[in-house]
Amino acid sequence: MVNPMQAVSAVLPFEPENAPVVAPPPPSPLPSSAVTKAAPVDHKAIELAVVIAVCAVGLALLVLALRVVVPMGRRRGWRPGRST
């Protein structure tokens, strides 16, 4: 796993340009006790996110509808329009 902070801030030893590049040895395998299961899915957080997203979309649609309806109502002086 790459540590970005260490990758940017590490001081590397000076090597001549024609020196062979040697890969570091592979890490030793982890013991079976170090392997953990993935965290369980948090269904409450997902449901809350869906509710918030639906409310935000509904609010956006309401604002959009008001942007269309309010200027038309002001133009007519809030009187009902004619039916043809």
JSON list of N, CA and C in Angstrom, two decimals:
[
{"chain": "A", "resi": 1, "resn": "MET", "atom": "N", "xyz": [0.85, -1.16, 0.00]},
{"chain": "A", "resi": 1, "resn": "MET", "atom": "CA", "xyz": [0.00, 0.00, 0.00]},
{"chain": "A", "resi": 1, "resn": "MET", "atom": "C", "xyz": [0.91, 1.23, 0.00]},
{"chain": "A", "resi": 2, "resn": "VAL", "atom": "N", "xyz": [0.53, 2.25, -0.75]},
{"chain": "A", "resi": 2, "resn": "VAL", "atom": "CA", "xyz": [1.34, 3.46, -0.87]},
{"chain": "A", "resi": 2, "resn": "VAL", "atom": "C", "xyz": [0.88, 4.50, 0.13]},
{"chain": "A", "resi": 3, "resn": "ASN", "atom": "N", "xyz": [1.82, 5.04, 0.89]},
{"chain": "A", "resi": 3, "resn": "ASN", "atom": "CA", "xyz": [1.54, 6.13, 1.80]},
{"chain": "A", "resi": 3, "resn": "ASN", "atom": "C", "xyz": [1.91, 7.42, 1.08]},
{"chain": "A", "resi": 4, "resn": "PRO", "atom": "N", "xyz": [0.92, 8.23, 0.65]},
{"chain": "A", "resi": 4, "resn": "PRO", "atom": "CA", "xyz": [1.24, 9.43, -0.14]},
{"chain": "A", "resi": 4, "resn": "PRO", "atom": "C", "xyz": [2.16, 10.40, 0.59]},
{"chain": "A", "resi": 5, "resn": "MET", "atom": "N", "xyz": [1.96, 10.60, 1.87]},
{"chain": "A", "resi": 5, "resn": "MET", "atom": "CA", "xyz": [2.79, 11.54, 2.63]},
{"chain": "A", "resi": 5, "resn": "MET", "atom": "C", "xyz": [4.24, 11.07, 2.65]},
{"chain": "A", "resi": 6, "resn": "GLN", "atom": "N", "xyz": [4.43, 9.80, 2.87]},
{"chain": "A", "resi": 6, "resn": "GLN", "atom": "CA", "xyz": [5.79, 9.26, 2.92]},
{"chain": "A", "resi": 6, "resn": "GLN", "atom": "C", "xyz": [6.41, 9.27, 1.52]},
{"chain": "A", "resi": 7, "resn": "ALA", "atom": "N", "xyz": [5.61, 9.03, 0.49]},
{"chain": "A", "resi": 7, "resn": "ALA", "atom": "CA", "xyz": [6.13, 9.02, -0.87]},
{"chain": "A", "resi": 7, "resn": "ALA", "atom": "C", "xyz": [6.63, 10.40, -1.28]},
{"chain": "A", "resi": 8, "resn": "VAL", "atom": "N", "xyz": [5.99, 11.46, -0.78]},
{"chain": "A", "resi": 8, "resn": "VAL", "atom": "CA", "xyz": [6.39, 12.81, -1.15]},
{"chain": "A", "resi": 8, "resn": "VAL", "atom": "C", "xyz": [7.52, 13.32, -0.27]},
{"chain": "A", "resi": 9, "resn": "SER", "atom": "N", "xyz": [7.53, 12.92, 1.00]},
{"chain": "A", "resi": 9, "resn": "SER", "atom": "CA", "xyz": [8.48, 13.51, 1.93]},
{"chain": "A", "resi": 9, "resn": "SER", "atom": "C", "xyz": [9.70, 12.63, 2.24]},
{"chain": "A", "resi": 10, "resn": "ALA", "atom": "N", "xyz": [9.78, 11.43, 1.71]},
{"chain": "A", "resi": 10, "resn": "ALA", "atom": "CA", "xyz": [10.90, 10.54, 2.03]},
{"chain": "A", "resi": 10, "resn": "ALA", "atom": "C", "xyz": [12.18, 11.06, 1.38]},
{"chain": "A", "resi": 11, "resn": "VAL", "atom": "N", "xyz": [13.29, 10.95, 2.10]},
{"chain": "A", "resi": 11, "resn": "VAL", "atom": "CA", "xyz": [14.61, 11.33, 1.58]},
{"chain": "A", "resi": 11, "resn": "VAL", "atom": "C", "xyz": [15.26, 10.05, 1.08]},
{"chain": "A", "resi": 12, "resn": "LEU", "atom": "N", "xyz": [15.50, 10.01, -0.22]},
{"chain": "A", "resi": 12, "resn": "LEU", "atom": "CA", "xyz": [16.08, 8.82, -0.83]},
{"chain": "A", "resi": 12, "resn": "LEU", "atom": "C", "xyz": [17.59, 8.96, -0.89]},
{"chain": "A", "resi": 13, "resn": "PRO", "atom": "N", "xyz": [18.32, 7.84, -0.76]},
{"chain": "A", "resi": 13, "resn": "PRO", "atom": "CA", "xyz": [19.78, 7.90, -0.87]},
{"chain": "A", "resi": 13, "resn": "PRO", "atom": "C", "xyz": [20.17, 8.19, -2.31]},
{"chain": "A", "resi": 14, "resn": "PHE", "atom": "N", "xyz": [21.32, 8.87, -2.47]},
{"chain": "A", "resi": 14, "resn": "PHE", "atom": "CA", "xyz": [21.81, 9.20, -3.81]},
{"chain": "A", "resi": 14, "resn": "PHE", "atom": "C", "xyz": [22.36, 7.96, -4.47]},
{"chain": "A", "resi": 15, "resn": "GLU", "atom": "N", "xyz": [21.98, 7.72, -5.72]},
{"chain": "A", "resi": 15, "resn": "GLU", "atom": "CA", "xyz": [22.50, 6.60, -6.50]},
{"chain": "A", "resi": 15, "resn": "GLU", "atom": "C", "xyz": [22.97, 7.13, -7.84]},
{"chain": "A", "resi": 16, "resn": "PRO", "atom": "N", "xyz": [24.07, 6.65, -8.33]},
{"chain": "A", "resi": 16, "resn": "PRO", "atom": "CA", "xyz": [24.53, 7.07, -9.67]},
{"chain": "A", "resi": 16, "resn": "PRO", "atom": "C", "xyz": [23.51, 6.66, -10.73]},
{"chain": "A", "resi": 17, "resn": "GLU", "atom": "N", "xyz": [23.54, 7.34, -11.87]},
{"chain": "A", "resi": 17, "resn": "GLU", "atom": "CA", "xyz": [22.55, 7.10, -12.92]},
{"chain": "A", "resi": 17, "resn": "GLU", "atom": "C", "xyz": [22.63, 5.70, -13.51]},
{"chain": "A", "resi": 18, "resn": "ASN", "atom": "N", "xyz": [23.81, 5.12, -13.59]},
{"chain": "A", "resi": 18, "resn": "ASN", "atom": "CA", "xyz": [23.95, 3.81, -14.23]},
{"chain": "A", "resi": 18, "resn": "ASN", "atom": "C", "xyz": [23.88, 2.66, -13.24]},
{"chain": "A", "resi": 19, "resn": "ALA", "atom": "N", "xyz": [23.49, 2.92, -12.01]},
{"chain": "A", "resi": 19, "resn": "ALA", "atom": "CA", "xyz": [23.36, 1.86, -11.01]},
{"chain": "A", "resi": 19, "resn": "ALA", "atom": "C", "xyz": [22.11, 1.04, -11.31]},
{"chain": "A", "resi": 20, "resn": "PRO", "atom": "N", "xyz": [22.19, -0.29, -11.13]},
{"chain": "A", "resi": 20, "resn": "PRO", "atom": "CA", "xyz": [21.01, -1.12, -11.40]},
{"chain": "A", "resi": 20, "resn": "PRO", "atom": "C", "xyz": [19.89, -0.84, -10.37]},
{"chain": "A", "resi": 21, "resn": "VAL", "atom": "N", "xyz": [18.69, -0.91, -10.85]},
{"chain": "A", "resi": 21, "resn": "VAL", "atom": "CA", "xyz": [17.54, -0.69, -9.98]},
{"chain": "A", "resi": 21, "resn": "VAL", "atom": "C", "xyz": [17.12, -2.02, -9.39]},
{"chain": "A", "resi": 22, "resn": "VAL", "atom": "N", "xyz": [17.05, -2.08, -8.07]},
{"chain": "A", "resi": 22, "resn": "VAL", "atom": "CA", "xyz": [16.70, -3.32, -7.39]},
{"chain": "A", "resi": 22, "resn": "VAL", "atom": "C", "xyz": [15.37, -3.09, -6.67]},
{"chain": "A", "resi": 23, "resn": "ALA", "atom": "N", "xyz": [14.42, -3.97, -6.91]},
{"chain": "A", "resi": 23, "resn": "ALA", "atom": "CA", "xyz": [13.12, -3.87, -6.25]},
{"chain": "A", "resi": 23, "resn": "ALA", "atom": "C", "xyz": [13.25, -4.28, -4.80]},
{"chain": "A", "resi": 24, "resn": "PRO", "atom": "N", "xyz": [12.49, -3.64, -3.92]},
{"chain": "A", "resi": 24, "resn": "PRO", "atom": "CA", "xyz": [12.54, -4.04, -2.50]},
{"chain": "A", "resi": 24, "resn": "PRO", "atom": "C", "xyz": [11.94, -5.43, -2.35]},
{"chain": "A", "resi": 25, "resn": "PRO", "atom": "N", "xyz": [12.35, -6.15, -1.30]},
{"chain": "A", "resi": 25, "resn": "PRO", "atom": "CA", "xyz": [11.81, -7.50, -1.11]},
{"chain": "A", "resi": 25, "resn": "PRO", "atom": "C", "xyz": [10.31, -7.43, -0.82]},
{"chain": "A", "resi": 26, "resn": "PRO", "atom": "N", "xyz": [9.56, -8.43, -1.26]},
{"chain": "A", "resi": 26, "resn": "PRO", "atom": "CA", "xyz": [8.12, -8.41, -1.01]},
{"chain": "A", "resi": 26, "resn": "PRO", "atom": "C", "xyz": [7.84, -8.52, 0.49]},
{"chain": "A", "resi": 27, "resn": "PRO", "atom": "N", "xyz": [6.77, -7.91, 0.95]},
{"chain": "A", "resi": 27, "resn": "PRO", "atom": "CA", "xyz": [6.45, -7.99, 2.38]},
{"chain": "A", "resi": 27, "resn": "PRO", "atom": "C", "xyz": [6.08, -9.42, 2.76]},
{"chain": "A", "resi": 28, "resn": "SER", "atom": "N", "xyz": [6.35, -9.75, 4.01]},
{"chain": "A", "resi": 28, "resn": "SER", "atom": "CA", "xyz": [6.01, -11.09, 4.48]},
{"chain": "A", "resi": 28, "resn": "SER", "atom": "C", "xyz": [4.49, -11.21, 4.56]},
{"chain": "A", "resi": 29, "resn": "PRO", "atom": "N", "xyz": [3.96, -12.39, 4.27]},
{"chain": "A", "resi": 29, "resn": "PRO", "atom": "CA", "xyz": [2.50, -12.56, 4.32]},
{"chain": "A", "resi": 29, "resn": "PRO", "atom": "C", "xyz": [1.97, -12.36, 5.74]},
{"chain": "A", "resi": 30, "resn": "LEU", "atom": "N", "xyz": [0.78, -11.81, 5.83]},
{"chain": "A", "resi": 30, "resn": "LEU", "atom": "CA", "xyz": [0.18, -11.57, 7.13]},
{"chain": "A", "resi": 30, "resn": "LEU", "atom": "C", "xyz": [-0.33, -12.88, 7.73]},
{"chain": "A", "resi": 31, "resn": "PRO", "atom": "N", "xyz": [-0.25, -13.01, 9.03]},
{"chain": "A", "resi": 31, "resn": "PRO", "atom": "CA", "xyz": [-0.83, -14.20, 9.65]},
{"chain": "A", "resi": 31, "resn": "PRO", "atom": "C", "xyz": [-2.36, -14.15, 9.51]},
{"chain": "A", "resi": 32, "resn": "SER", "atom": "N", "xyz": [-2.97, -15.29, 9.55]},
{"chain": "A", "resi": 32, "resn": "SER", "atom": "CA", "xyz": [-4.42, -15.36, 9.33]},
{"chain": "A", "resi": 32, "resn": "SER", "atom": "C", "xyz": [-5.20, -14.57, 10.38]},
{"chain": "A", "resi": 33, "resn": "SER", "atom": "N", "xyz": [-4.62, -14.36, 11.56]},
{"chain": "A", "resi": 33, "resn": "SER", "atom": "CA", "xyz": [-5.33, -13.62, 12.59]},
{"chain": "A", "resi": 33, "resn": "SER", "atom": "C", "xyz": [-5.36, -12.12, 12.29]},
{"chain": "A", "resi": 34, "resn": "ALA", "atom": "N", "xyz": [-4.47, -11.62, 11.41]},
{"chain": "A", "resi": 34, "resn": "ALA", "atom": "CA", "xyz": [-4.42, -10.19, 11.09]},
{"chain": "A", "resi": 34, "resn": "ALA", "atom": "C", "xyz": [-5.45, -9.81, 10.03]},
{"chain": "A", "resi": 35, "resn": "VAL", "atom": "N", "xyz": [-5.99, -10.79, 9.32]},
{"chain": "A", "resi": 35, "resn": "VAL", "atom": "CA", "xyz": [-6.98, -10.50, 8.28]},
{"chain": "A", "resi": 35, "resn": "VAL", "atom": "C", "xyz": [-8.33, -10.31, 8.95]},
{"chain": "A", "resi": 36, "resn": "THR", "atom": "N", "xyz": [-8.96, -9.19, 8.66]},
{"chain": "A", "resi": 36, "resn": "THR", "atom": "CA", "xyz": [-10.26, -8.92, 9.26]},
{"chain": "A", "resi": 36, "resn": "THR", "atom": "C", "xyz": [-11.33, -8.89, 8.17]},
{"chain": "A", "resi": 37, "resn": "LYS", "atom": "N", "xyz": [-12.56, -9.05, 8.60]},
{"chain": "A", "resi": 37, "resn": "LYS", "atom": "CA", "xyz": [-13.68, -9.00, 7.68]},
{"chain": "A", "resi": 37, "resn": "LYS", "atom": "C", "xyz": [-13.98, -7.55, 7.33]},
{"chain": "A", "resi": 38, "resn": "ALA", "atom": "N", "xyz": [-14.63, -7.36, 6.20]},
{"chain": "A", "resi": 38, "resn": "ALA", "atom": "CA", "xyz": [-15.05, -6.02, 5.81]},
{"chain": "A", "resi": 38, "resn": "ALA", "atom": "C", "xyz": [-16.13, -5.53, 6.77]},
{"chain": "A", "resi": 39, "resn": "ALA", "atom": "N", "xyz": [-16.18, -4.22, 6.96]},
{"chain": "A", "resi": 39, "resn": "ALA", "atom": "CA", "xyz": [-17.17, -3.65, 7.86]},
{"chain": "A", "resi": 39, "resn": "ALA", "atom": "C", "xyz": [-18.57, -3.89, 7.29]},
{"chain": "A", "resi": 40, "resn": "PRO", "atom": "N", "xyz": [-19.55, -4.14, 8.15]},
{"chain": "A", "resi": 40, "resn": "PRO", "atom": "CA", "xyz": [-20.90, -4.38, 7.65]},
{"chain": "A", "resi": 40, "resn": "PRO", "atom": "C", "xyz": [-21.49, -3.11, 7.04]},
{"chain": "A", "resi": 41, "resn": "VAL", "atom": "N", "xyz": [-22.42, -3.30, 6.13]},
{"chain": "A", "resi": 41, "resn": "VAL", "atom": "CA", "xyz": [-23.07, -2.18, 5.46]},
{"chain": "A", "resi": 41, "resn": "VAL", "atom": "C", "xyz": [-23.98, -1.46, 6.45]},
{"chain": "A", "resi": 42, "resn": "ASP", "atom": "N", "xyz": [-23.88, -0.15, 6.50]},
{"chain": "A", "resi": 42, "resn": "ASP", "atom": "CA", "xyz": [-24.70, 0.66, 7.41]},
{"chain": "A", "resi": 42, "resn": "ASP", "atom": "C", "xyz": [-25.97, 1.06, 6.67]},
{"chain": "A", "resi": 43, "resn": "HIS", "atom": "N", "xyz": [-27.04, 0.28, 6.85]},
{"chain": "A", "resi": 43, "resn": "HIS", "atom": "CA", "xyz": [-28.29, 0.51, 6.12]},
{"chain": "A", "resi": 43, "resn": "HIS", "atom": "C", "xyz": [-28.97, 1.80, 6.57]},
{"chain": "A", "resi": 44, "resn": "LYS", "atom": "N", "xyz": [-28.84, 2.16, 7.82]},
{"chain": "A", "resi": 44, "resn": "LYS", "atom": "CA", "xyz": [-29.47, 3.40, 8.30]},
{"chain": "A", "resi": 44, "resn": "LYS", "atom": "C", "xyz": [-28.85, 4.62, 7.61]},
{"chain": "A", "resi": 45, "resn": "ALA", "atom": "N", "xyz": [-27.54, 4.61, 7.45]},
{"chain": "A", "resi": 45, "resn": "ALA", "atom": "CA", "xyz": [-26.86, 5.72, 6.79]},
{"chain": "A", "resi": 45, "resn": "ALA", "atom": "C", "xyz": [-27.28, 5.81, 5.33]},
{"chain": "A", "resi": 46, "resn": "ILE", "atom": "N", "xyz": [-27.44, 4.68, 4.68]},
{"chain": "A", "resi": 46, "resn": "ILE", "atom": "CA", "xyz": [-27.87, 4.67, 3.28]},
{"chain": "A", "resi": 46, "resn": "ILE", "atom": "C", "xyz": [-29.29, 5.20, 3.17]},
{"chain": "A", "resi": 47, "resn": "GLU", "atom": "N", "xyz": [-30.18, 4.76, 4.06]},
{"chain": "A", "resi": 47, "resn": "GLU", "atom": "CA", "xyz": [-31.56, 5.24, 4.03]},
{"chain": "A", "resi": 47, "resn": "GLU", "atom": "C", "xyz": [-31.62, 6.74, 4.28]},
{"chain": "A", "resi": 48, "resn": "LEU", "atom": "N", "xyz": [-30.82, 7.23, 5.23]},
{"chain": "A", "resi": 48, "resn": "LEU", "atom": "CA", "xyz": [-30.79, 8.66, 5.53]},
{"chain": "A", "resi": 48, "resn": "LEU", "atom": "C", "xyz": [-30.28, 9.45, 4.32]},
{"chain": "A", "resi": 49, "resn": "ALA", "atom": "N", "xyz": [-29.27, 8.94, 3.65]},
{"chain": "A", "resi": 49, "resn": "ALA", "atom": "CA", "xyz": [-28.73, 9.61, 2.47]},
{"chain": "A", "resi": 49, "resn": "ALA", "atom": "C", "xyz": [-29.77, 9.66, 1.35]},
{"chain": "A", "resi": 50, "resn": "VAL", "atom": "N", "xyz": [-30.54, 8.60, 1.19]},
{"chain": "A", "resi": 50, "resn": "VAL", "atom": "CA", "xyz": [-31.58, 8.56, 0.15]},
{"chain": "A", "resi": 50, "resn": "VAL", "atom": "C", "xyz": [-32.68, 9.56, 0.49]},
{"chain": "A", "resi": 51, "resn": "VAL", "atom": "N", "xyz": [-33.09, 9.62, 1.75]},
{"chain": "A", "resi": 51, "resn": "VAL", "atom": "CA", "xyz": [-34.13, 10.57, 2.16]},
{"chain": "A", "resi": 51, "resn": "VAL", "atom": "C", "xyz": [-33.67, 12.01, 1.93]},
{"chain": "A", "resi": 52, "resn": "ILE", "atom": "N", "xyz": [-32.42, 12.30, 2.30]},
{"chain": "A", "resi": 52, "resn": "ILE", "atom": "CA", "xyz": [-31.89, 13.65, 2.09]},
{"chain": "A", "resi": 52, "resn": "ILE", "atom": "C", "xyz": [-31.82, 13.98, 0.61]},
{"chain": "A", "resi": 53, "resn": "ALA", "atom": "N", "xyz": [-31.39, 13.04, -0.21]},
{"chain": "A", "resi": 53, "resn": "ALA", "atom": "CA", "xyz": [-31.30, 13.28, -1.65]},
{"chain": "A", "resi": 53, "resn": "ALA", "atom": "C", "xyz": [-32.68, 13.51, -2.27]},
{"chain": "A", "resi": 54, "resn": "VAL", "atom": "N", "xyz": [-33.67, 12.72, -1.86]},
{"chain": "A", "resi": 54, "resn": "VAL", "atom": "CA", "xyz": [-35.03, 12.90, -2.39]},
{"chain": "A", "resi": 54, "resn": "VAL", "atom": "C", "xyz": [-35.59, 14.25, -1.97]},
{"chain": "A", "resi": 55, "resn": "CYS", "atom": "N", "xyz": [-35.37, 14.64, -0.73]},
{"chain": "A", "resi": 55, "resn": "CYS", "atom": "CA", "xyz": [-35.84, 15.95, -0.26]},
{"chain": "A", "resi": 55, "resn": "CYS", "atom": "C", "xyz": [-35.15, 17.08, -1.02]},
{"chain": "A", "resi": 56, "resn": "ALA", "atom": "N", "xyz": [-33.87, 16.94, -1.28]},
{"chain": "A", "resi": 56, "resn": "ALA", "atom": "CA", "xyz": [-33.14, 17.98, -2.01]},
{"chain": "A", "resi": 56, "resn": "ALA", "atom": "C", "xyz": [-33.66, 18.10, -3.44]},
{"chain": "A", "resi": 57, "resn": "VAL", "atom": "N", "xyz": [-33.92, 16.98, -4.10]},
{"chain": "A", "resi": 57, "resn": "VAL", "atom": "CA", "xyz": [-34.46, 17.02, -5.46]},
{"chain": "A", "resi": 57, "resn": "VAL", "atom": "C", "xyz": [-35.86, 17.62, -5.45]},
{"chain": "A", "resi": 58, "resn": "GLY", "atom": "N", "xyz": [-36.69, 17.24, -4.47]},
{"chain": "A", "resi": 58, "resn": "GLY", "atom": "CA", "xyz": [-38.04, 17.81, -4.36]},
{"chain": "A", "resi": 58, "resn": "GLY", "atom": "C", "xyz": [-38.00, 19.31, -4.14]},
{"chain": "A", "resi": 59, "resn": "LEU", "atom": "N", "xyz": [-37.10, 19.76, -3.28]},
{"chain": "A", "resi": 59, "resn": "LEU", "atom": "CA", "xyz": [-36.96, 21.19, -3.03]},
{"chain": "A", "resi": 59, "resn": "LEU", "atom": "C", "xyz": [-36.49, 21.92, -4.28]},
{"chain": "A", "resi": 60, "resn": "ALA", "atom": "N", "xyz": [-35.58, 21.33, -5.02]},
{"chain": "A", "resi": 60, "resn": "ALA", "atom": "CA", "xyz": [-35.10, 21.94, -6.26]},
{"chain": "A", "resi": 60, "resn": "ALA", "atom": "C", "xyz": [-36.24, 22.05, -7.27]},
{"chain": "A", "resi": 61, "resn": "LEU", "atom": "N", "xyz": [-37.07, 21.03, -7.38]},
{"chain": "A", "resi": 61, "resn": "LEU", "atom": "CA", "xyz": [-38.21, 21.07, -8.30]},
{"chain": "A", "resi": 61, "resn": "LEU", "atom": "C", "xyz": [-39.23, 22.12, -7.86]},
{"chain": "A", "resi": 62, "resn": "LEU", "atom": "N", "xyz": [-39.45, 22.26, -6.56]},
{"chain": "A", "resi": 62, "resn": "LEU", "atom": "CA", "xyz": [-40.36, 23.28, -6.05]},
{"chain": "A", "resi": 62, "resn": "LEU", "atom": "C", "xyz": [-39.86, 24.68, -6.37]},
{"chain": "A", "resi": 63, "resn": "VAL", "atom": "N", "xyz": [-38.57, 24.91, -6.17]},
{"chain": "A", "resi": 63, "resn": "VAL", "atom": "CA", "xyz": [-37.99, 26.22, -6.49]},
{"chain": "A", "resi": 63, "resn": "VAL", "atom": "C", "xyz": [-38.10, 26.50, -7.98]},
{"chain": "A", "resi": 64, "resn": "LEU", "atom": "N", "xyz": [-37.86, 25.49, -8.80]},
{"chain": "A", "resi": 64, "resn": "LEU", "atom": "CA", "xyz": [-37.97, 25.65, -10.25]},
{"chain": "A", "resi": 64, "resn": "LEU", "atom": "C", "xyz": [-39.41, 26.00, -10.64]},
{"chain": "A", "resi": 65, "resn": "ALA", "atom": "N", "xyz": [-40.39, 25.32, -10.06]},
{"chain": "A", "resi": 65, "resn": "ALA", "atom": "CA", "xyz": [-41.79, 25.61, -10.36]},
{"chain": "A", "resi": 65, "resn": "ALA", "atom": "C", "xyz": [-42.16, 27.02, -9.91]},
{"chain": "A", "resi": 66, "resn": "LEU", "atom": "N", "xyz": [-41.67, 27.44, -8.75]},
{"chain": "A", "resi": 66, "resn": "LEU", "atom": "CA", "xyz": [-41.97, 28.79, -8.27]},
{"chain": "A", "resi": 66, "resn": "LEU", "atom": "C", "xyz": [-41.32, 29.86, -9.16]},
{"chain": "A", "resi": 67, "resn": "ARG", "atom": "N", "xyz": [-40.15, 29.55, -9.72]},
{"chain": "A", "resi": 67, "resn": "ARG", "atom": "CA", "xyz": [-39.51, 30.50, -10.64]},
{"chain": "A", "resi": 67, "resn": "ARG", "atom": "C", "xyz": [-40.34, 30.71, -11.89]},
{"chain": "A", "resi": 68, "resn": "VAL", "atom": "N", "xyz": [-41.12, 29.73, -12.26]},
{"chain": "A", "resi": 68, "resn": "VAL", "atom": "CA", "xyz": [-41.97, 29.85, -13.45]},
{"chain": "A", "resi": 68, "resn": "VAL", "atom": "C", "xyz": [-43.31, 30.49, -13.08]},
{"chain": "A", "resi": 69, "resn": "VAL", "atom": "N", "xyz": [-43.92, 30.08, -11.99]},
{"chain": "A", "resi": 69, "resn": "VAL", "atom": "CA", "xyz": [-45.28, 30.49, -11.65]},
{"chain": "A", "resi": 69, "resn": "VAL", "atom": "C", "xyz": [-45.34, 31.90, -11.06]},
{"chain": "A", "resi": 70, "resn": "VAL", "atom": "N", "xyz": [-44.41, 32.26, -10.19]},
{"chain": "A", "resi": 70, "resn": "VAL", "atom": "CA", "xyz": [-44.48, 33.57, -9.52]},
{"chain": "A", "resi": 70, "resn": "VAL", "atom": "C", "xyz": [-44.39, 34.73, -10.50]},
{"chain": "A", "resi": 71, "resn": "PRO", "atom": "N", "xyz": [-43.49, 34.76, -11.47]},
{"chain": "A", "resi": 71, "resn": "PRO", "atom": "CA", "xyz": [-43.48, 35.89, -12.40]},
{"chain": "A", "resi": 71, "resn": "PRO", "atom": "C", "xyz": [-44.79, 35.99, -13.22]},
{"chain": "A", "resi": 72, "resn": "MET", "atom": "N", "xyz": [-45.36, 34.85, -13.56]},
{"chain": "A", "resi": 72, "resn": "MET", "atom": "CA", "xyz": [-46.63, 34.88, -14.29]},
{"chain": "A", "resi": 72, "resn": "MET", "atom": "C", "xyz": [-47.73, 35.46, -13.42]},
{"chain": "A", "resi": 73, "resn": "GLY", "atom": "N", "xyz": [-47.77, 35.10, -12.15]},
{"chain": "A", "resi": 73, "resn": "GLY", "atom": "CA", "xyz": [-48.78, 35.64, -11.23]},
{"chain": "A", "resi": 73, "resn": "GLY", "atom": "C", "xyz": [-48.59, 37.13, -10.99]},
{"chain": "A", "resi": 74, "resn": "ARG", "atom": "N", "xyz": [-47.37, 37.57, -10.85]},
{"chain": "A", "resi": 74, "resn": "ARG", "atom": "CA", "xyz": [-47.12, 39.00, -10.66]},
{"chain": "A", "resi": 74, "resn": "ARG", "atom": "C", "xyz": [-47.53, 39.80, -11.90]},
{"chain": "A", "resi": 75, "resn": "ARG", "atom": "N", "xyz": [-47.26, 39.25, -13.06]},
{"chain": "A", "resi": 75, "resn": "ARG", "atom": "CA", "xyz": [-47.60, 39.94, -14.30]},
{"chain": "A", "resi": 75, "resn": "ARG", "atom": "C", "xyz": [-49.11, 40.13, -14.42]},
{"chain": "A", "resi": 76, "resn": "ARG", "atom": "N", "xyz": [-49.89, 39.17, -13.96]},
{"chain": "A", "resi": 76, "resn": "ARG", "atom": "CA", "xyz": [-51.36, 39.26, -14.03]},
{"chain": "A", "resi": 76, "resn": "ARG", "atom": "C", "xyz": [-51.94, 39.95, -12.81]},
{"chain": "A", "resi": 77, "resn": "GLY", "atom": "N", "xyz": [-51.12, 40.35, -11.87]},
{"chain": "A", "resi": 77, "resn": "GLY", "atom": "CA", "xyz": [-51.63, 40.96, -10.64]},
{"chain": "A", "resi": 77, "resn": "GLY", "atom": "C", "xyz": [-52.32, 39.95, -9.76]},
{"chain": "A", "resi": 78, "resn": "TRP", "atom": "N", "xyz": [-51.92, 38.70, -9.79]},
{"chain": "A", "resi": 78, "resn": "TRP", "atom": "CA", "xyz": [-52.45, 37.61, -8.99]},
{"chain": "A", "resi": 78, "resn": "TRP", "atom": "C", "xyz": [-53.92, 37.33, -9.27]},
{"chain": "A", "resi": 79, "resn": "ARG", "atom": "N", "xyz": [-54.40, 37.73, -10.46]},
{"chain": "A", "resi": 79, "resn": "ARG", "atom": "CA", "xyz": [-55.77, 37.38, -10.87]},
{"chain": "A", "resi": 79, "resn": "ARG", "atom": "C", "xyz": [-55.70, 36.09, -11.67]},
{"chain": "A", "resi": 80, "resn": "PRO", "atom": "N", "xyz": [-56.75, 35.31, -11.65]},
{"chain": "A", "resi": 80, "resn": "PRO", "atom": "CA", "xyz": [-56.74, 34.07, -12.43]},
{"chain": "A", "resi": 80, "resn": "PRO", "atom": "C", "xyz": [-56.68, 34.38, -13.92]},
{"chain": "A", "resi": 81, "resn": "GLY", "atom": "N", "xyz": [-56.07, 33.51, -14.67]},
{"chain": "A", "resi": 81, "resn": "GLY", "atom": "CA", "xyz": [-55.98, 33.70, -16.12]},
{"chain": "A", "resi": 81, "resn": "GLY", "atom": "C", "xyz": [-57.28, 33.34, -16.79]},
{"chain": "A", "resi": 82, "resn": "ARG", "atom": "N", "xyz": [-57.41, 33.74, -18.03]},
{"chain": "A", "resi": 82, "resn": "ARG", "atom": "CA", "xyz": [-58.61, 33.43, -18.81]},
{"chain": "A", "resi": 82, "resn": "ARG", "atom": "C", "xyz": [-58.56, 32.00, -19.32]},
{"chain": "A", "resi": 83, "resn": "SER", "atom": "N", "xyz": [-59.70, 31.38, -19.38]},
{"chain": "A", "resi": 83, "resn": "SER", "atom": "CA", "xyz": [-59.77, 30.06, -19.98]},
{"chain": "A", "resi": 83, "resn": "SER", "atom": "C", "xyz": [-60.33, 30.23, -21.39]},
{"chain": "A", "resi": 84, "resn": "THR", "atom": "N", "xyz": [-59.72, 29.59, -22.32]},
{"chain": "A", "resi": 84, "resn": "THR", "atom": "CA", "xyz": [-60.16, 29.72, -23.71]},
{"chain": "A", "resi": 84, "resn": "THR", "atom": "C", "xyz": [-60.84, 28.48, -24.20]}
]
